[in-house]
Amino acid sequence: MAHIAFLAVLGSFLVSASPTQDPFSLNSNKKFYDVQAHRGGRGNTVESTLPSFAWGLIDGSTTLELDNGITLDGEVIVWHDVGIMTEKCRDTNPVVPNDPMFPYVGKLVANLTLAQIQTLDCGSQRQANYPQQLLYPGARIPTLKEVFEFVSCADPSHRILWNIESKIDARFPNRTAGVQQFVQKQHSIFRDSPYYRSITYQSFDWRTLVAMKELDPKITTSALIDEDTLFAPEWLAGLQVDSFRGPSLGEQMAQAAHAIKADILSPTATVLIPSPEDPSEILKFTTQSLIDEAHRLGMRVKPWTVNRLDIADELLLWGADGIITDYPNVVRRWAKQQGLSVAPKYPKQRVFSCLEKHMQKV
């Protein structure tokens, strides 16, 4: 009986495709519960590489989540960090003999050209926190265009959804490209892609969300927020979260995101923070009141990065509209068990055939 009652609570979240609907048609994934593959699914495969997005497709993700950086020569690449980290990438050879920037590992993305960055081997090192990662020795950092081209090969009906972040540092403007450069360059690639209608644009730097909405009001935007940016106006387009009426901190966050016309609020799901009223009281960052207020204001809520199913259970019960996870295969299986409609998986043979072809290009 308890199981039946729980499913009844979940009834408002169930989404079913029409029997006559082509499950692989454009935007059909919007009919499925949003299981997002964080960096392609970094729990399973070396992150932010073509193989990681290949496995995100095979594992039946609704959405591929990724980050963008901009190189010295203005190319938009798919990479999470503002620099090249030693634990993720290895140097191979310099682009030219006696290149003064070599070795490239340890340098900022903004200070390296695309040619320099694509000499790096970012597929040979398994991350300590992700012991199940599949390695793909020799895997390179791709451009956003290259990721779109590879996925279009594996996804000819263009049904996959995207959640694409600008990796900008609001505190240190000299470490990354600026707001307008990110927005203009990313939007140009979005607009020319067959996935234009399927892209959510997200950022911790809310200035970029405001700029993107001004450039193209049709683009869906997602406001990222965590304990580091919560009370930092430089991240939140000058807003002070505690200036909103509340009454709870979660409701204030939702109201702040609504003030910049965000379509989605994407808070961290696993962090505990002190209560502003009573520091001895510990609060969850993502709460029922945050989700309720966001929904009241017409926004969806998609927390990150959820790798525990007990947390996923709680978020779903509260009404979260999606889950961003390092393990999309596990979360998809969980979502299916809850009675939620899940996206179809992609055929391995086609995905791997496209992967082999496109790995040779990057």
Coordinates of C-alpha atoms in Angstrom, one line a residue:
M1 CA 0.0 0.0 0.0
A2 CA 2.9 2.4 0.8
H3 CA 4.3 1.7 -2.6
I4 CA 1.0 2.6 -4.3
A5 CA 0.6 5.7 -2.2
F6 CA 4.2 6.8 -3.2
L7 CA 3.4 6.3 -6.9
A8 CA 0.2 8.4 -6.4
V9 CA 2.3 11.3 -5.1
L10 CA 4.6 11.0 -8.1
G11 CA 1.6 11.0 -10.5
S12 CA 2.0 14.7 -11.3
F13 CA 5.5 14.1 -12.6
L14 CA 4.7 11.2 -14.9
V15 CA 5.1 12.1 -18.6
S16 CA 4.1 9.7 -21.3
A17 CA 4.8 10.0 -25.0
S18 CA 1.8 9.5 -27.3
P19 CA 1.7 6.0 -28.9
T20 CA 1.8 7.7 -32.3
Q21 CA 4.7 10.0 -31.3
D22 CA 8.1 9.1 -32.9
P23 CA 10.3 8.6 -29.8
F24 CA 13.3 9.8 -31.8
S25 CA 11.8 13.0 -33.2
L26 CA 13.1 16.4 -32.5
N27 CA 12.5 17.5 -28.9
S28 CA 10.7 14.3 -28.0
N29 CA 13.1 14.0 -25.1
K30 CA 11.1 16.9 -23.5
K31 CA 8.4 14.3 -22.8
F32 CA 10.8 12.3 -20.6
Y33 CA 12.0 12.8 -17.0
D34 CA 15.1 14.9 -17.4
V35 CA 18.1 12.7 -16.5
Q36 CA 21.2 14.8 -17.3
A37 CA 24.6 13.3 -17.9
H38 CA 27.0 15.6 -16.1
R39 CA 30.0 16.2 -18.3
G40 CA 28.8 13.3 -20.3
G41 CA 28.6 11.0 -17.2
R42 CA 32.0 11.4 -15.5
G43 CA 31.3 8.6 -13.1
N44 CA 31.5 6.2 -16.0
T45 CA 33.9 7.7 -18.5
V46 CA 36.7 10.2 -18.7
E47 CA 34.8 13.5 -18.7
S48 CA 34.1 16.1 -21.4
T49 CA 35.5 13.9 -24.2
L50 CA 33.7 12.4 -27.2
P51 CA 33.7 9.0 -25.5
S52 CA 31.9 10.4 -22.4
F53 CA 29.1 11.8 -24.6
A54 CA 28.9 8.6 -26.5
W55 CA 28.3 6.7 -23.3
G56 CA 25.8 9.4 -22.2
L57 CA 23.8 8.5 -25.3
I58 CA 24.1 4.7 -24.8
D59 CA 23.0 5.0 -21.2
G60 CA 19.8 6.7 -22.2
S61 CA 20.3 10.2 -20.9
T62 CA 17.6 12.8 -21.6
T63 CA 20.1 15.6 -21.7
L64 CA 23.9 15.9 -22.2
E65 CA 25.4 18.5 -19.8
L66 CA 28.7 20.1 -20.6
D67 CA 30.9 23.2 -20.1
N68 CA 32.5 25.6 -22.5
G69 CA 35.8 27.5 -22.4
I70 CA 37.2 29.9 -24.9
T71 CA 40.8 29.6 -26.2
L72 CA 43.3 32.3 -26.9
D73 CA 42.3 32.2 -30.5
G74 CA 38.6 32.4 -29.8
E75 CA 37.5 28.8 -30.2
V76 CA 34.7 27.4 -28.0
I77 CA 35.9 24.1 -26.5
V78 CA 34.2 21.6 -24.3
W79 CA 36.0 21.6 -20.9
H80 CA 34.9 22.1 -17.3
D81 CA 38.0 23.8 -15.8
V82 CA 39.4 27.3 -16.5
G83 CA 42.8 25.6 -16.8
I84 CA 44.4 22.3 -17.8
M85 CA 44.7 20.2 -14.7
T86 CA 47.5 17.7 -14.2
E87 CA 45.2 15.0 -12.8
K88 CA 43.1 15.1 -16.0
C89 CA 45.4 15.7 -18.9
R90 CA 49.0 14.8 -20.1
D91 CA 51.2 16.7 -22.5
T92 CA 52.3 15.0 -25.6
N93 CA 54.3 17.2 -28.0
P94 CA 54.5 20.9 -28.6
V95 CA 52.6 22.4 -31.6
V96 CA 55.9 23.8 -32.8
P97 CA 59.5 23.1 -31.7
N98 CA 60.6 25.3 -28.7
D99 CA 57.0 26.5 -28.1
P100 CA 57.5 28.9 -25.1
M101 CA 54.1 27.8 -23.7
F102 CA 55.0 24.1 -23.6
P103 CA 54.2 22.2 -21.4
Y104 CA 50.6 23.2 -21.7
V105 CA 49.3 21.3 -18.7
G106 CA 48.9 23.8 -15.8
K107 CA 48.1 26.7 -18.1
L108 CA 44.8 28.6 -18.4
V109 CA 42.5 27.7 -21.4
A110 CA 42.3 31.5 -22.2
N111 CA 46.1 31.5 -22.6
L112 CA 46.4 28.6 -25.0
T113 CA 45.4 28.2 -28.7
L114 CA 43.1 25.4 -29.9
A115 CA 46.0 23.8 -31.6
Q116 CA 48.0 23.7 -28.4
I117 CA 45.0 22.3 -26.4
Q118 CA 44.3 19.6 -28.9
T119 CA 47.8 18.1 -28.5
L120 CA 46.8 17.1 -24.9
D121 CA 45.9 13.5 -24.0
C122 CA 42.9 13.8 -21.6
G123 CA 41.7 10.2 -21.7
S124 CA 44.5 8.3 -20.0
Q125 CA 44.0 9.2 -16.3
R126 CA 41.2 7.9 -14.1
Q127 CA 40.1 10.3 -11.5
A128 CA 40.6 9.2 -7.9
N129 CA 36.9 10.0 -6.9
Y130 CA 35.6 8.0 -9.9
P131 CA 37.3 4.6 -9.9
Q132 CA 34.8 3.2 -12.4
Q133 CA 35.7 5.6 -15.2
L134 CA 36.4 4.0 -18.5
L135 CA 39.7 5.3 -20.0
Y136 CA 40.2 6.3 -23.6
P137 CA 43.9 7.0 -24.0
G138 CA 44.6 9.7 -26.5
A139 CA 41.1 11.3 -26.2
R140 CA 41.4 15.1 -26.9
I141 CA 39.5 18.1 -25.7
P142 CA 36.9 18.7 -28.5
T143 CA 35.3 22.0 -29.7
L144 CA 31.6 22.5 -29.2
K145 CA 31.1 22.2 -33.0
E146 CA 32.9 18.8 -32.9
V147 CA 30.7 17.5 -30.1
F148 CA 27.6 18.6 -32.0
E149 CA 28.9 17.0 -35.2
F150 CA 29.7 13.7 -33.4
V151 CA 26.3 13.6 -31.6
S152 CA 24.5 14.5 -34.8
C153 CA 26.0 11.4 -36.4
A154 CA 24.8 9.1 -33.5
D155 CA 21.5 11.0 -33.2
P156 CA 20.4 11.7 -36.8
S157 CA 16.9 12.6 -35.6
H158 CA 18.4 15.3 -33.2
R159 CA 16.3 14.3 -30.2
I160 CA 18.9 14.7 -27.5
L161 CA 18.7 17.8 -25.3
W162 CA 21.6 19.9 -24.1
N163 CA 22.5 21.9 -21.0
I164 CA 25.6 24.0 -21.9
E165 CA 27.5 26.1 -19.3
S166 CA 29.7 29.1 -19.9
K167 CA 32.8 28.5 -17.7
I168 CA 33.5 32.1 -16.7
D169 CA 35.1 33.3 -13.5
A170 CA 33.3 36.3 -12.2
R171 CA 35.9 36.9 -9.5
F172 CA 39.0 37.0 -11.8
P173 CA 38.1 38.4 -15.2
N174 CA 41.6 37.9 -16.5
R175 CA 41.4 34.1 -16.1
T176 CA 38.7 33.6 -18.7
A177 CA 37.1 35.3 -21.7
G178 CA 34.5 37.9 -20.8
V179 CA 30.7 37.8 -20.7
Q180 CA 30.0 39.2 -24.2
Q181 CA 32.6 37.0 -25.8
F182 CA 31.1 33.9 -24.2
V183 CA 27.6 34.8 -25.1
Q184 CA 28.2 35.9 -28.7
K185 CA 30.4 33.0 -29.6
Q186 CA 28.3 30.3 -27.9
H187 CA 25.1 31.7 -29.4
S188 CA 26.6 31.8 -32.9
I189 CA 27.3 28.0 -32.6
F190 CA 23.9 27.3 -31.0
R191 CA 22.1 29.2 -33.8
D192 CA 23.9 27.3 -36.6
S193 CA 23.4 23.9 -34.9
P194 CA 20.5 21.5 -35.6
Y195 CA 20.1 21.5 -31.8
Y196 CA 19.3 25.2 -31.5
R197 CA 15.8 24.5 -30.2
S198 CA 17.0 21.9 -27.7
I199 CA 19.7 23.9 -25.8
T200 CA 19.5 25.2 -22.3
Y201 CA 22.2 27.8 -21.5
Q202 CA 23.4 27.7 -17.9
S203 CA 25.9 29.6 -15.8
F204 CA 26.9 30.5 -12.2
D205 CA 27.7 33.9 -13.6
W206 CA 24.2 35.3 -14.0
R207 CA 25.5 38.2 -16.0
T208 CA 25.8 35.8 -18.9
L209 CA 22.2 34.6 -18.5
V210 CA 21.0 38.2 -18.7
A211 CA 23.1 38.9 -21.7
M212 CA 21.9 35.7 -23.5
K213 CA 18.3 36.6 -22.9
E214 CA 18.8 40.1 -24.2
L215 CA 20.5 38.6 -27.3
D216 CA 18.0 35.8 -27.9
P217 CA 14.8 35.6 -25.6
K218 CA 14.0 32.2 -27.1
I219 CA 17.0 30.5 -25.4
T220 CA 16.1 28.6 -22.2
T221 CA 18.4 29.8 -19.4
S222 CA 19.3 28.0 -16.2
A223 CA 20.6 29.8 -13.1
L224 CA 23.3 27.8 -11.3
I225 CA 23.8 28.6 -7.6
D226 CA 25.8 27.0 -4.7
E227 CA 27.2 27.9 -1.4
D228 CA 30.1 29.9 -2.9
T229 CA 27.9 32.1 -5.1
L230 CA 24.9 32.4 -2.9
F231 CA 25.9 35.7 -1.1
A232 CA 28.3 36.9 -3.8
P233 CA 26.7 39.7 -6.0
E234 CA 29.5 39.5 -8.5
W235 CA 28.2 36.1 -9.5
L236 CA 24.5 36.9 -9.4
A237 CA 24.5 39.9 -11.8
G238 CA 24.7 42.3 -8.8
L239 CA 21.8 40.8 -6.9
Q240 CA 21.7 40.3 -3.1
V241 CA 19.7 37.1 -2.4
D242 CA 18.9 38.3 1.1
S243 CA 17.2 41.4 -0.2
F244 CA 14.3 39.4 -1.6
R245 CA 11.3 38.9 0.7
G246 CA 11.7 35.2 1.3
P247 CA 10.7 34.2 3.9
S248 CA 13.1 31.2 3.6
L249 CA 16.5 31.2 2.0
G250 CA 15.3 28.8 -0.6
E251 CA 12.4 31.1 -1.6
Q252 CA 14.8 34.0 -1.8
M253 CA 17.0 32.1 -4.2
A254 CA 14.0 31.3 -6.4
Q255 CA 12.9 34.9 -6.4
A256 CA 16.4 36.1 -7.3
A257 CA 16.6 33.7 -10.3
H258 CA 13.1 34.8 -11.4
A259 CA 14.3 38.4 -11.3
I260 CA 16.8 37.7 -14.1
K261 CA 14.1 35.8 -16.1
A262 CA 15.7 32.4 -15.7
D263 CA 13.6 29.6 -16.9
I264 CA 15.3 27.0 -14.6
L265 CA 16.9 27.2 -11.2
S266 CA 19.7 24.7 -10.8
P267 CA 21.0 24.6 -7.1
T268 CA 23.5 22.2 -5.6
A269 CA 21.6 19.3 -4.0
T270 CA 24.1 17.8 -1.6
V271 CA 25.5 20.8 0.3
L272 CA 24.5 21.6 3.9
I273 CA 24.7 25.3 5.0
P274 CA 24.3 27.2 8.3
S275 CA 20.9 28.9 8.8
P276 CA 21.2 32.7 8.4
E277 CA 19.0 33.1 11.5
D278 CA 20.7 30.5 13.6
P279 CA 24.2 29.4 12.5
S280 CA 24.0 26.4 14.9
E281 CA 21.1 25.0 12.7
I282 CA 22.2 23.3 9.5
L283 CA 20.0 23.6 6.4
K284 CA 19.9 21.7 3.1
F285 CA 20.7 23.9 0.2
T286 CA 17.9 22.5 -2.0
T287 CA 14.6 22.4 -0.1
Q288 CA 11.0 21.8 -0.6
S289 CA 10.3 25.5 -0.2
L290 CA 12.8 26.4 -2.9
I291 CA 11.2 24.0 -5.4
D292 CA 7.7 25.1 -4.4
E293 CA 8.5 28.8 -4.9
A294 CA 10.3 28.3 -8.2
H295 CA 7.3 26.4 -9.5
R296 CA 5.0 29.2 -8.2
L297 CA 7.1 31.6 -10.2
G298 CA 6.9 29.5 -13.4
M299 CA 10.5 28.0 -13.2
R300 CA 11.6 24.4 -13.2
V301 CA 14.2 23.1 -10.8
K302 CA 17.0 20.7 -11.8
P303 CA 19.6 20.1 -8.9
W304 CA 23.1 18.9 -9.3
T305 CA 25.2 16.8 -8.9
V306 CA 23.0 13.9 -7.6
N307 CA 24.8 10.6 -7.2
R308 CA 22.9 9.1 -4.3
L309 CA 19.4 7.6 -4.9
D310 CA 18.2 8.5 -1.4
I311 CA 18.7 12.2 -2.3
A312 CA 17.1 11.6 -5.7
D313 CA 14.1 10.1 -3.9
E314 CA 13.7 13.2 -1.8
L315 CA 14.1 15.6 -4.7
L316 CA 11.5 13.8 -6.7
L317 CA 9.0 13.7 -3.8
W318 CA 9.5 17.5 -3.5
G319 CA 8.9 17.9 -7.3
A320 CA 12.3 18.4 -8.8
D321 CA 11.9 18.5 -12.6
G322 CA 15.2 16.7 -13.4
I323 CA 18.4 15.3 -11.9
I324 CA 21.9 16.2 -13.0
T325 CA 24.2 13.2 -12.2
D326 CA 27.6 11.6 -12.9
Y327 CA 25.8 8.3 -13.2
P328 CA 23.0 8.7 -15.8
N329 CA 22.7 5.0 -16.2
V330 CA 21.9 4.5 -12.5
V331 CA 19.6 7.5 -12.3
R332 CA 17.7 6.4 -15.5
R333 CA 17.2 2.9 -14.0
W334 CA 15.9 4.5 -10.8
A335 CA 13.6 6.9 -12.7
K336 CA 12.2 4.0 -14.6
Q337 CA 11.5 2.1 -11.4
Q338 CA 9.6 5.1 -10.0
G339 CA 7.2 4.8 -13.0
L340 CA 8.7 7.9 -14.8
S341 CA 8.9 7.9 -18.6
V342 CA 12.6 7.7 -19.6
A343 CA 14.4 8.5 -22.8
P344 CA 15.2 5.7 -25.2
K345 CA 18.8 4.4 -25.3
Y346 CA 20.9 4.8 -28.5
P347 CA 22.1 1.8 -30.4
K348 CA 25.7 1.0 -29.4
Q349 CA 26.8 -0.1 -32.8
R350 CA 25.8 3.3 -34.4
V351 CA 27.2 5.3 -31.5
F352 CA 30.5 3.5 -31.6
S353 CA 30.8 3.7 -35.3
C354 CA 30.3 7.5 -35.1
L355 CA 32.7 7.7 -32.2
E356 CA 35.5 5.9 -34.2
K357 CA 35.0 8.2 -37.1
H358 CA 34.9 11.4 -35.2
M359 CA 37.7 10.5 -32.7
Q360 CA 40.0 10.5 -35.8
K361 CA 39.1 14.1 -36.5
V362 CA 39.7 15.6 -33.0

